[in-house]
XYZ file of C-alpha atoms in Angstrom:
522
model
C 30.361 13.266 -3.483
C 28.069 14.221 -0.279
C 26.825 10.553 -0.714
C 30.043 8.734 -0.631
C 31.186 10.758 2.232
C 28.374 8.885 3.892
C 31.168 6.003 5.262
C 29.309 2.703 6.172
C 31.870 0.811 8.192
C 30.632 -2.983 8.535
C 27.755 -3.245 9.955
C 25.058 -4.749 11.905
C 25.205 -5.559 15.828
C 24.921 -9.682 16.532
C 22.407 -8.543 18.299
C 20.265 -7.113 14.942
C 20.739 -10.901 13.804
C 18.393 -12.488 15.807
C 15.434 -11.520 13.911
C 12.064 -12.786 15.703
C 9.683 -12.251 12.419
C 10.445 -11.838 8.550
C 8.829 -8.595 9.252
C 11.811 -8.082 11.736
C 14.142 -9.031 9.235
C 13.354 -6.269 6.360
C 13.595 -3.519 9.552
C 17.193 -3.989 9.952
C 19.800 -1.510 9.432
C 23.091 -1.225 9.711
C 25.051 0.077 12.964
C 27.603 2.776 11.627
C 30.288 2.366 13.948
C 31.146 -1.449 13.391
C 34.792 -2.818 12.595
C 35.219 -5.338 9.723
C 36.643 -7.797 12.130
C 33.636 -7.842 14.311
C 31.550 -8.814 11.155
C 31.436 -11.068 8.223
C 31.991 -14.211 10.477
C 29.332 -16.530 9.258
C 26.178 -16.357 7.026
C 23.094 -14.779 9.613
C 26.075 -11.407 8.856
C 25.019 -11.829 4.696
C 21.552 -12.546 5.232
C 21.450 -9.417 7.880
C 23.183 -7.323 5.492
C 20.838 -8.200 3.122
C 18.061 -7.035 4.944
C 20.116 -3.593 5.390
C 19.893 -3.451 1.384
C 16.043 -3.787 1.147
C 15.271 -1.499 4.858
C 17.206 1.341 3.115
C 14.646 1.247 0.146
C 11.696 1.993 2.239
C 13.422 5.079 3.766
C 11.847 8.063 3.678
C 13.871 9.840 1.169
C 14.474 6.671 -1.113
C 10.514 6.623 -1.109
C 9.891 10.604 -1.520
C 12.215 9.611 -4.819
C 10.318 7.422 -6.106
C 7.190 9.195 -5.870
C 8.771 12.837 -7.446
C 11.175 11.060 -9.753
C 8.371 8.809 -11.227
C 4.870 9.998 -10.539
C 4.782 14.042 -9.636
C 6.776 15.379 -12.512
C 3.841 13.645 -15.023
C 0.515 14.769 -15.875
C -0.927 12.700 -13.090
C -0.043 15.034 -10.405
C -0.815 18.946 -9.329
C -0.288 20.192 -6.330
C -2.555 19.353 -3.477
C -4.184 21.096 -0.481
C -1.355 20.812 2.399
C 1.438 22.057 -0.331
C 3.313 25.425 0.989
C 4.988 28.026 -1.341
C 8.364 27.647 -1.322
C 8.401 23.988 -0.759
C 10.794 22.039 -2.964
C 7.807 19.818 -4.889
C 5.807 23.468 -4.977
C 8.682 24.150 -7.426
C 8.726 21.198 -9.331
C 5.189 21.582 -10.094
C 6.017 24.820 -11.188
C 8.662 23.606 -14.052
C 11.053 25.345 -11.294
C 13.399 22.768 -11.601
C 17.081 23.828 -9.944
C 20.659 22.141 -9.015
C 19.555 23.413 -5.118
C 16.164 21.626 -5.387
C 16.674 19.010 -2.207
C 14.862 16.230 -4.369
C 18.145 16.954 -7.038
C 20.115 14.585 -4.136
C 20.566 11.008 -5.093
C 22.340 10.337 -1.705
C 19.349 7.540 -0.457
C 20.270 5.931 -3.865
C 23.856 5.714 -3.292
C 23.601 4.654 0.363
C 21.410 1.402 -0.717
C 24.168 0.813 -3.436
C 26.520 1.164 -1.200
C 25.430 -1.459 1.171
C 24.937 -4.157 -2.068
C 28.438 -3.070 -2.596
C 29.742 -4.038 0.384
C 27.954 -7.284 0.073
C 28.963 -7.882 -3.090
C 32.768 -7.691 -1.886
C 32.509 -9.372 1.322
C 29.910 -11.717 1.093
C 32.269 -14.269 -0.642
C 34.616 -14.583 2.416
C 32.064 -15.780 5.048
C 31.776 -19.008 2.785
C 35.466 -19.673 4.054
C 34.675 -19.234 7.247
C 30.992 -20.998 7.610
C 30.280 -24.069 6.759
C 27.370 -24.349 6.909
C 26.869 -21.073 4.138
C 26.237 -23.227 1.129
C 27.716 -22.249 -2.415
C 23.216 -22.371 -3.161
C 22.985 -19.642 -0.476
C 25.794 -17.095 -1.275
C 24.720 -17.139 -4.976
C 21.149 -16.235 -3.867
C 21.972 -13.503 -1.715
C 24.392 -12.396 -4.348
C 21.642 -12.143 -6.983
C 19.401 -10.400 -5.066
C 22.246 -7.825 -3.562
C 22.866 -6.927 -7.601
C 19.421 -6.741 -8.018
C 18.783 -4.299 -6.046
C 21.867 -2.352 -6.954
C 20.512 -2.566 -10.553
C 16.976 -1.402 -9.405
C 18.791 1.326 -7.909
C 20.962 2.494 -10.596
C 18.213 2.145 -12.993
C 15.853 4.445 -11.172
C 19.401 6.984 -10.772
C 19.873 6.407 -14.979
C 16.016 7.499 -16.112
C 15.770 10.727 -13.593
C 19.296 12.287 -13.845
C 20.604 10.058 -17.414
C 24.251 10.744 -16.393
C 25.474 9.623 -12.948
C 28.715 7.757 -12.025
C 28.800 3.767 -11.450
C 30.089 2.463 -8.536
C 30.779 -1.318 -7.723
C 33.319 -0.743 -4.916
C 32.328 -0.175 -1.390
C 33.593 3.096 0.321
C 34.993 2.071 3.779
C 37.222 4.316 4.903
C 38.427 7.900 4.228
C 41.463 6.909 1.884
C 39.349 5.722 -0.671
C 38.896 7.972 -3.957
C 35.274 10.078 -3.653
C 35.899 11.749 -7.050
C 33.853 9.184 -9.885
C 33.225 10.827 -13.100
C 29.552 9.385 -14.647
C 29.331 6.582 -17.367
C 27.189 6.261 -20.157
C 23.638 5.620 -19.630
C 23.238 3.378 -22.453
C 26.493 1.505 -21.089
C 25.936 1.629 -17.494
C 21.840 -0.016 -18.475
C 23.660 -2.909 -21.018
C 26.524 -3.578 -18.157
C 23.352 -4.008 -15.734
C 21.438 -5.990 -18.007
C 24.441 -8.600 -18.479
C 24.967 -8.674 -14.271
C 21.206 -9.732 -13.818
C 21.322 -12.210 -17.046
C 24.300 -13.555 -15.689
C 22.854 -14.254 -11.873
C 19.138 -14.644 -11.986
C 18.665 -18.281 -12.430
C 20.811 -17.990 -8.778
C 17.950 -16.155 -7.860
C 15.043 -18.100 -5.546
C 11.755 -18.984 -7.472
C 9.931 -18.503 -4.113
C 10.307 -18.646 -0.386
C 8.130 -20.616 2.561
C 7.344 -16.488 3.811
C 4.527 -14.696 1.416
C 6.315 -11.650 2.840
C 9.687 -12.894 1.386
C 8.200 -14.095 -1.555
C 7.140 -10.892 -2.797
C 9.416 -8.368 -0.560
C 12.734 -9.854 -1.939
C 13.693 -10.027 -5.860
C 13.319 -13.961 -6.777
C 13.328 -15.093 -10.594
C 10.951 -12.985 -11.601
C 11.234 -9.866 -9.954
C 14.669 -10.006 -11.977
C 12.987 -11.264 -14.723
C 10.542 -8.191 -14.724
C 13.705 -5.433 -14.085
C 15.743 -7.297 -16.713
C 12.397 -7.041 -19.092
C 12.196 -3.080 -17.927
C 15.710 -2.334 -19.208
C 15.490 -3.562 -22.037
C 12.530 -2.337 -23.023
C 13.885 1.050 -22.242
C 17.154 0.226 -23.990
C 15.144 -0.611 -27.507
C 16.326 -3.890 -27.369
C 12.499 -5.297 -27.587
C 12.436 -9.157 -28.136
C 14.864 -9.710 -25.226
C 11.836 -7.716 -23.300
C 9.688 -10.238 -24.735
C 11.925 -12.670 -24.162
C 11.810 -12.225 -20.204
C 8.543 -10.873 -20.107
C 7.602 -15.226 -21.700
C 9.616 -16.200 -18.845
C 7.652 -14.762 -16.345
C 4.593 -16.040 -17.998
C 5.688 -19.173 -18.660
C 6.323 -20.064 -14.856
C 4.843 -22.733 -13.398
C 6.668 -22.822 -10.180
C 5.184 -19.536 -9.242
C 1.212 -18.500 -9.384
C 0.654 -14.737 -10.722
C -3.171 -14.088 -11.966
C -4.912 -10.584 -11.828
C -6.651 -10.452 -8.922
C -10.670 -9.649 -9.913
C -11.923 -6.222 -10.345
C -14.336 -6.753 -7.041
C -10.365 -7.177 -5.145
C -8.328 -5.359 -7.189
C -7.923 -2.122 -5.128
C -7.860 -3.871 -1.399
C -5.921 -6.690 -2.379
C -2.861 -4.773 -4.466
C -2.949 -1.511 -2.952
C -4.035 -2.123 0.243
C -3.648 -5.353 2.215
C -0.805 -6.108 -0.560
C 1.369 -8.895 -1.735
C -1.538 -10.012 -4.078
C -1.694 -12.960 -6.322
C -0.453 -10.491 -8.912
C 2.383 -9.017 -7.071
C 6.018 -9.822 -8.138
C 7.968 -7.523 -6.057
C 6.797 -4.728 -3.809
C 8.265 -3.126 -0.634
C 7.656 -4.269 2.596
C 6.157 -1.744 5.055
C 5.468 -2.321 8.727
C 2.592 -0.331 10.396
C 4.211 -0.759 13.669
C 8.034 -0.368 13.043
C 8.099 1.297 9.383
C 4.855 2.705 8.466
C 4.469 4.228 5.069
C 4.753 7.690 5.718
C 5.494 8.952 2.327
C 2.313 8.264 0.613
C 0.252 9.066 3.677
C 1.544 12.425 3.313
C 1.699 12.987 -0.612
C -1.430 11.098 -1.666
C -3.758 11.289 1.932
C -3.956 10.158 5.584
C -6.543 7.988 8.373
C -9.511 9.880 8.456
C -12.829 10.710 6.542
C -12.758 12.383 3.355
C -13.068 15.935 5.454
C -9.870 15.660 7.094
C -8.112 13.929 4.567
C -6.839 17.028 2.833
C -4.874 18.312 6.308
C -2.216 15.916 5.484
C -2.207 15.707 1.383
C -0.018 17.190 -0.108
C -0.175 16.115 -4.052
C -3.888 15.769 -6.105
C -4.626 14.324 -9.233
C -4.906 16.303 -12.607
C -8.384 15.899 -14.130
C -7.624 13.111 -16.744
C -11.557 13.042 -17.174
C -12.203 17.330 -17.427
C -13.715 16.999 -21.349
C -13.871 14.716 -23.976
C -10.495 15.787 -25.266
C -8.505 14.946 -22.488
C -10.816 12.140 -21.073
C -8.401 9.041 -20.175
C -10.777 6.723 -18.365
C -13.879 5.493 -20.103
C -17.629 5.468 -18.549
C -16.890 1.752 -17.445
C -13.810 1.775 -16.183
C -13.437 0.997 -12.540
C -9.988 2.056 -12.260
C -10.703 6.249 -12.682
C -12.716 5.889 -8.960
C -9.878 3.637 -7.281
C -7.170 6.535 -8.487
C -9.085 9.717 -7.963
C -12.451 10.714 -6.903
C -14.247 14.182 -8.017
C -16.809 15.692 -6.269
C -18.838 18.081 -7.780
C -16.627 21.244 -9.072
C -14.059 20.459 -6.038
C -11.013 22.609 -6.917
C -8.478 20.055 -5.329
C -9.162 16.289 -6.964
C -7.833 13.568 -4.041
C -5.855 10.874 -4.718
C -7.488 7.545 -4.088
C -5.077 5.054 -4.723
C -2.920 3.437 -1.814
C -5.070 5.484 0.550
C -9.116 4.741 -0.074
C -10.340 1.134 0.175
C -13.381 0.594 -1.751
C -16.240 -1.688 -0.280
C -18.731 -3.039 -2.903
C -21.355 -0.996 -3.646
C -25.426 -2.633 -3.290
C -26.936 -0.565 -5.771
C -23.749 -1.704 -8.660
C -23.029 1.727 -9.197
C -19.238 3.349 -7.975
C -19.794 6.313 -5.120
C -17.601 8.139 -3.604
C -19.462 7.039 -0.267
C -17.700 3.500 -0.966
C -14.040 4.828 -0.013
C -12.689 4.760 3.502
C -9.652 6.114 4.088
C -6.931 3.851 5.634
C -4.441 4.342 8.364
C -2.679 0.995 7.810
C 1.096 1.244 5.868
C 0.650 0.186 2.198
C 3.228 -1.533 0.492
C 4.601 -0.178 -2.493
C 4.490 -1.891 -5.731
C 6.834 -1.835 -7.859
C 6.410 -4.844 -10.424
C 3.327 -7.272 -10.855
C 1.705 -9.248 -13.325
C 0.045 -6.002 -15.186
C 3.814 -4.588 -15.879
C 4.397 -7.787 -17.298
C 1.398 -7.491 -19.844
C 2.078 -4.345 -20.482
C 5.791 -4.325 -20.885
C 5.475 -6.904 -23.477
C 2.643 -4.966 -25.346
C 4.557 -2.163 -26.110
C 7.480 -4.171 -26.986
C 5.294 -6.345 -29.559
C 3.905 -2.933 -30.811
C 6.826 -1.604 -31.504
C 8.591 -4.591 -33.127
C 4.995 -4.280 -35.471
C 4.685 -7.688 -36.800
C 2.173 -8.736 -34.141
C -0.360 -6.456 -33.272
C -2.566 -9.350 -32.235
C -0.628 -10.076 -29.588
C 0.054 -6.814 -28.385
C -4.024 -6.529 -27.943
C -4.114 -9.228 -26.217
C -1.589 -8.475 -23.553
C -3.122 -5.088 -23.108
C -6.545 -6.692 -23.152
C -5.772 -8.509 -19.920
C -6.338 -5.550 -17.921
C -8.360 -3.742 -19.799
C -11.067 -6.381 -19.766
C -10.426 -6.859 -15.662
C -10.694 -2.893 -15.548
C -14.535 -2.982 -17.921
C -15.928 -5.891 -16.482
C -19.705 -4.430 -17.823
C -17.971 -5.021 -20.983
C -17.943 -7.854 -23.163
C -13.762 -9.452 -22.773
C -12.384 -8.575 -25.675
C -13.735 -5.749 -26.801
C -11.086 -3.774 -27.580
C -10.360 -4.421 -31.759
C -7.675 -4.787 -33.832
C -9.314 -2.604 -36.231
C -9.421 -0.035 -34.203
C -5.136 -0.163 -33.673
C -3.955 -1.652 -36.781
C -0.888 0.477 -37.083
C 1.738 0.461 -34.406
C 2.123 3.918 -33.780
C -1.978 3.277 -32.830
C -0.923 0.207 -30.548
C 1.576 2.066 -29.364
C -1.016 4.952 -28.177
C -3.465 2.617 -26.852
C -0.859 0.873 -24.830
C 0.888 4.251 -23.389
C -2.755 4.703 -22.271
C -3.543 1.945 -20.740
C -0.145 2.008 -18.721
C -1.131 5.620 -17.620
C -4.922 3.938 -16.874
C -3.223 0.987 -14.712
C 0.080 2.769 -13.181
C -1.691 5.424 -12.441
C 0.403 7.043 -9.610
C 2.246 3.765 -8.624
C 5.660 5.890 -9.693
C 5.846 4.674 -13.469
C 4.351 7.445 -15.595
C 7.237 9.902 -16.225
C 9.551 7.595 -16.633
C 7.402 5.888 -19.404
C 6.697 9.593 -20.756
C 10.750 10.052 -21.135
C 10.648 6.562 -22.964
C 8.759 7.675 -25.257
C 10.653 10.857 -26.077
C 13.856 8.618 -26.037
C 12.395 6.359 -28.873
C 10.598 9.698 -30.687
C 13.866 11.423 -30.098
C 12.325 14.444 -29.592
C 10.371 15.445 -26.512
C 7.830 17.791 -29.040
C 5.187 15.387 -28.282
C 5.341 14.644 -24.498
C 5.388 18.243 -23.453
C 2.906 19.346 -26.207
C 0.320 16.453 -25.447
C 0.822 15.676 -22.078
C 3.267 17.303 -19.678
C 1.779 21.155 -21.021
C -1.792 20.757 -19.494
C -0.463 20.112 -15.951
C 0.978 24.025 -15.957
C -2.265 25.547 -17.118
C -1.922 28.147 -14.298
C 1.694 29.214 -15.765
C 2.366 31.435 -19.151
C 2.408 28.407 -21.844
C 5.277 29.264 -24.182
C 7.728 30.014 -21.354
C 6.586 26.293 -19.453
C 7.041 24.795 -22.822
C 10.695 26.369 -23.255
C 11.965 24.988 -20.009
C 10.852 21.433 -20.848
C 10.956 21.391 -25.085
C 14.865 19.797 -24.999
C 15.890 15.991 -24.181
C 18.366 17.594 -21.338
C 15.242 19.343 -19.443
C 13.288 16.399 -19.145
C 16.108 14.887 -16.923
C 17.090 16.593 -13.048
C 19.899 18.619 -12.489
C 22.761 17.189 -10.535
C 22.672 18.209 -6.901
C 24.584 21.849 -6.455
C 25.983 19.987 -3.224
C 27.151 17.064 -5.475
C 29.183 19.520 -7.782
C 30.870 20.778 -4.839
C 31.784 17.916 -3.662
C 33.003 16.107 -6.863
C 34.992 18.406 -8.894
C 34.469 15.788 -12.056
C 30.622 15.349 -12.142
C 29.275 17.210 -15.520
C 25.916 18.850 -14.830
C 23.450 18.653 -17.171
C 23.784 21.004 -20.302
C 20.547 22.596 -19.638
C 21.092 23.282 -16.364
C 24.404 24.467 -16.413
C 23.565 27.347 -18.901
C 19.693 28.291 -18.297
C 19.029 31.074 -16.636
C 16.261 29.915 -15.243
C 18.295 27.589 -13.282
C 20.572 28.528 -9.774
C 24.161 27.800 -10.675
């Protein structure tokens, strides 16, 4: 496979070791012309390593992935202003979706893995050779290596469904580059039992904020371990871990206050809600991906020469109207001016000052310059996660409304807490609605949506209701009935595997629907 051709000999410089900040330390990556024998020799090689595994997620293409896997096949995103024909995401937004597509390439995913990999393997040896690399230590960095790994395959398992598992370093050009893929449902459960088996290795928290919430401790496994499960079905171990998180009292989560919400999460970052996010560095790794998808520094005029995605109108008419009259959150993700064709993306990009007069205006945005982290689990997921697993099970709907009304209430502060009723979701294919909604209200381009839309299809088993209700209205522009045949079967809702990738490894499968539609480049 193109990816595994991608050789990583062993690794990092001594030089790269000497990191002079944590920021320093999650901007390392790895030298590609190392021997073996000039690495590994005591435990600043693991914990550089390491820091290899978490710089390659904040790569340009592992980012670009996480956006278009996630967030721009939903109904969240159209194409924006700065988007030319012919471009690979122009297709994509036109239910285009090919094996030659450049975003069909899962090689950023398989680098990352491949650098846990080799930590995995070698990690283990250093101990013999350090003493002063504690049994405490390797086990941490261990834990964190499969972590990622499992974040990694995770994202690889809900975009493509079938893609080989690899636990073996490639090193050298004698190795075997042919894998065939494994089971989704058995490559998720095999993950599942790695993390169980390693996150109470995992730290609880570090001295660094940075650390703290840039690296996966307890609970960021807690949360992934709580996301696979829930997408597995298996519901009160996702309540289970969901508890644990909740439960902690060596670690303080709260939802930061409406008046904070958007600077402190999406803008300065690592909030008192965050549990893991990725670390970006304005000077050494700025965020580059969502300044160009979502917006850029500048006022609201020049915003649109760099964005390339915009928002679908989740508030056009009463029928399709997501966000309610007091909802904060609709101005933090988007803001509409007038009939403006093109709808901006706030989110990650506009910091919102309060406003004197108590009233929400577009006036109260200013476009940042600064890098944003990106989220990828706090306090809200946590909520949430365990609100649709509670829904589902049925025999609490209570419960379920009250995890959803944690940031529902934070979101309608004019609004009395609690005022979302039982009465009104007494049923839990009705909690089940309300709390797909409010994860659409509170993900809302953070990368989650089409991966919960897929969830639900896998649990409807049928995909008649995600492309009818939700995924449909997006292609407007296009000739419905066609649209809806490209994306009305379980296998079109996943990507094709990457034409170069079939080349390359004669026993990958592709997808069924790819391999036969016409409307697909063999």
């Amino acid at each position: 496979m193109k990816q595994i051709r991608y050789i990583i000999k062993a690794t990092l410089l001594s030089a790269a070791i000497a990191c002079t900040s944590c920021d320093d330390w999650f901007s390392i990556y790895p030298e590609s012309e190392m021997v073996y024998e000039d690495f590994w020799a005591d435990k600043n090689d693991v914990f550089s390593m390491l820091g290899s595994c978490y710089r390659g997620m904040i790569e340009p293409g592992f980012m670009e992935r996480l956006i278009v896997w996630g967030e721009l096949r939903s109904d969240n995103i159209v194409a924006g202003p700065n988007l030319s024909a012919g471009d690979d995401l122009q297709f994509l937004l036109e239910a285009n979706v090919t094996s030659s597509n450049g975003y069909a390439s899962w090689s950023d995913f398989y680098k990352v893995i491949n650098y846990c990999n080799t930590l995995i393997l070698y990690a283990p040896d250093v101990k013999d050779k350090d003493p002063n690399f504690t049994q405490e230590e390797l086990d941490m960095y261990l834990a964190e290596a499969k972590a990622v790994r499992a974040f990694c395959y995770f994202t690889l398992v809900r975009t493509f469904r079938d893609v080989p598992y690899i636990t073996e370093p490639y090193t050298d050009d004698t190795q075997n580059f042919y894998i065939a893929q494994t089971s989704p449902d058995r490559l998720v459960n095999t993950l599942i039992a790695d993390l169980e088996a390693c996150v109470d290795d995992a730290n609880d928290r570090f001295p660094q904020l940075t650390y703290t919430k840039g690296r996966f401790t307890k609970n960021g496994i807690r949360a992934l371990i709580a996301d696979m499960a829930l997408w597995q079905g298996d519901y009160q171990k996702c309540v289970q871990y969901c508890d644990d998180v909740l439960t902690d009292t060596k670690n303080f989560l709260a939802l930061e206050p409406y008046s904070k919400y958007n600077y402190n999460v999406f803008i300065a970052g690592n909030s008192t809600e965050s549990i893991f996010e990725l670390q970006f560095i304005q000077e050494n790794i700025p965020n580059y991906v969502v300044n160009e998808f979502y917006g850029r520094s500048g006022s609201g005029s020049t915003r649109n020469t760099y964005q390339k995605l915009s928002a679908y109108d989740l508030c056009q008419d009463n029928a399709n109207s997501l966000f309610g009259e007091t909802d904060v959150r609709k101005y933090d993700a988007f803001f509409k001016s007038g009939s403006a064709a093109m709808i901006p993306i706030q989110k990650y990009v506009a910091m919102r000052t309060e406003s004197a007069t108590g009233t929400v205006r577009e006036s109260d945005y200013t476009i940042v310059s600064n890098s944003k982290n990106w989220v990828v689990y706090r306090l809200s997921d946590i909520y949430l996660m365990k609100a649709e697993a509670l829904a589902t099970i049925g025999t609490d709907l209570q419960g379920a409304l009250d995890m959803v009304s944690k940031t529902y209430d934070r979101a309608n502060p004019t609004l009395n807490a609690g005022s979302l009723q039982l009465s009104s979701y007494n049923t839990p294919d009705a909690m089940r609605k309300l709390v797909l909604d409010e994860r659409q209200r509170e993900f809302i381009f953070e990368g989650k949506r089409y991966f919960d839309l897929i969830r639900l299809a896998r649990y409807e088993k049928s995909t008649e209701n995600i492309v009818s209700n939700y995924l449909l209205r997006k292609y407007g522009n296009l000739d419905q009935s066609t649209t809806k045949s490209k994306l009305n079967t379980m296998d079109a809702i996943y990507m094709p595997i990457s034409a170069d990738e079939l080349k390359l490894n004669s026993l990958l499968v592709q997808n069924p629907f790819y391999d036969i539609s016409s409307d697909v480049t063999k």
